[in-house]
């Protein structure tokens, strides 16, 4: 399995970001607030796309914000194998870091893994009902 974090796994388009925040459901999984949207696209996109945001409000230094984003992307890269494509279904995730302190990689990895496993179960359940 290829463990790279490909361009097609990133949410970059403003149209996709607006759709994610307008129609997605939101939940909390410490240290993230996650916005998730399940789509029925049949194009060549990845089964799970990711957007990572760290607010300047909670982490003043850009060096610290970038560290948190790198840790989050690395945790996603290693755990993305849990979400397998299911009949053209895909998910868009926005992970918004809300902790006031810098959390360890283990905490971030556990949280990202939990979010991805829940998303995988939703993709398989909704794919079976269709």
Coordinates of C-alpha atoms in Angstrom, one line a residue:
X1 CA 0.0 0.0 0.0
X2 CA 1.2 3.5 -0.9
X3 CA 1.5 5.6 2.3
X4 CA 2.0 9.0 0.6
X5 CA -0.2 11.9 1.3
X6 CA -1.3 12.6 -2.3
X7 CA -2.6 15.9 -3.7
X8 CA -6.0 14.3 -4.4
X9 CA -6.3 13.5 -0.6
X10 CA -6.1 17.2 0.3
X11 CA -9.1 19.5 0.2
X12 CA -7.9 22.6 -1.7
X13 CA -10.8 24.0 -3.7
X14 CA -12.9 26.8 -2.1
X15 CA -16.0 25.1 -3.6
X16 CA -15.2 21.9 -1.7
X17 CA -14.4 23.7 1.5
X18 CA -17.7 25.7 1.3
X19 CA -19.7 22.6 0.6
X20 CA -18.0 20.7 3.5
X21 CA -18.8 23.4 6.1
X22 CA -22.3 24.1 4.7
X23 CA -23.6 20.5 4.5
X24 CA -21.2 18.5 6.8
X25 CA -22.0 17.3 10.3
X26 CA -19.7 18.4 13.1
X27 CA -18.6 16.5 16.2
X28 CA -15.8 16.7 18.8
X29 CA -13.0 14.3 19.3
X30 CA -10.3 15.8 21.5
X31 CA -8.2 17.7 20.4
X32 CA -10.1 18.2 17.2
X33 CA -13.5 19.5 16.1
X34 CA -14.2 17.4 13.0
X35 CA -16.6 18.3 10.2
X36 CA -17.4 15.4 8.0
X37 CA -19.3 15.1 4.8
X38 CA -20.1 11.8 3.0
X39 CA -20.4 12.2 -0.8
X40 CA -21.5 10.0 -3.7
X41 CA -18.8 11.0 -6.2
X42 CA -17.7 8.6 -8.8
X43 CA -14.7 10.7 -10.0
X44 CA -11.1 9.8 -9.4
X45 CA -10.8 11.3 -6.0
X46 CA -9.5 9.6 -2.9
X47 CA -11.9 7.8 -0.6
X48 CA -11.0 10.2 2.2
X49 CA -9.9 13.8 1.7
X50 CA -8.5 16.0 4.5
X51 CA -8.3 19.6 5.6
X52 CA -6.3 20.5 8.7
X53 CA -6.7 23.9 10.4
X54 CA -4.9 25.2 13.5
X55 CA -6.1 28.6 14.8
X56 CA -3.7 31.4 15.7
X57 CA -6.1 32.0 18.6
X58 CA -4.9 28.8 20.4
X59 CA -1.3 28.6 19.0
X60 CA 0.3 32.0 18.6
X61 CA 3.6 30.9 17.0
X62 CA 3.6 29.7 13.4
X63 CA 6.3 27.1 14.2
X64 CA 3.9 25.5 16.7
X65 CA 0.9 25.6 14.3
X66 CA 3.0 24.0 11.6
X67 CA 4.2 21.3 14.0
X68 CA 0.6 20.4 14.9
X69 CA -0.4 20.3 11.2
X70 CA 2.6 18.0 10.4
X71 CA 1.7 15.7 13.2
X72 CA -1.9 15.5 12.1
X73 CA -1.1 14.9 8.5
X74 CA 1.4 12.2 9.5
X75 CA -1.2 10.5 11.7
X76 CA -3.7 10.6 8.8
X77 CA -1.1 9.3 6.3
X78 CA -0.4 6.2 8.5
X79 CA -4.0 5.5 9.5
X80 CA -5.8 6.2 6.1
X81 CA -5.7 2.4 5.2
X82 CA -8.6 1.9 7.5
X83 CA -10.9 3.7 5.1
X84 CA -11.4 1.6 2.0
X85 CA -13.4 2.9 -1.0
X86 CA -17.0 1.6 -1.1
X87 CA -18.9 1.8 -4.4
X88 CA -17.9 5.4 -5.3
X89 CA -18.6 6.7 -1.8
X90 CA -16.1 9.1 -0.3
X91 CA -15.7 11.3 2.7
X92 CA -14.3 14.8 3.2
X93 CA -12.9 15.6 6.6
X94 CA -12.0 18.9 8.2
X95 CA -9.9 18.6 11.4
X96 CA -9.9 21.8 13.4
X97 CA -7.4 21.8 16.3
X98 CA -9.1 23.3 19.4
X99 CA -6.7 22.4 22.3
X100 CA -5.0 25.4 23.9
X101 CA -1.8 23.4 24.5
X102 CA 0.4 21.4 22.2
X103 CA -0.6 17.8 22.4
X104 CA 1.7 14.9 21.8
X105 CA 1.8 12.9 18.6
X106 CA 0.3 9.9 20.4
X107 CA -2.8 11.9 21.4
X108 CA -3.2 13.3 18.0
X109 CA -2.7 9.8 16.3
X110 CA -5.2 8.2 18.6
X111 CA -7.8 10.8 17.8
X112 CA -7.2 10.8 14.1
X113 CA -7.4 6.9 14.1
X114 CA -10.7 7.1 16.0
X115 CA -12.2 9.6 13.5
X116 CA -11.1 7.5 10.5
X117 CA -12.5 4.3 11.9
X118 CA -15.8 6.0 12.6
X119 CA -15.8 7.4 9.1
X120 CA -14.9 4.0 7.6
X121 CA -17.9 2.4 9.4
X122 CA -20.2 5.1 8.1
X123 CA -18.9 4.6 4.6
X124 CA -19.5 0.9 4.7
X125 CA -22.9 1.2 6.4
X126 CA -24.2 3.8 4.0
X127 CA -22.7 2.0 1.0
X128 CA -24.6 -1.2 2.0
X129 CA -28.0 0.6 2.3
X130 CA -27.7 2.2 -1.1

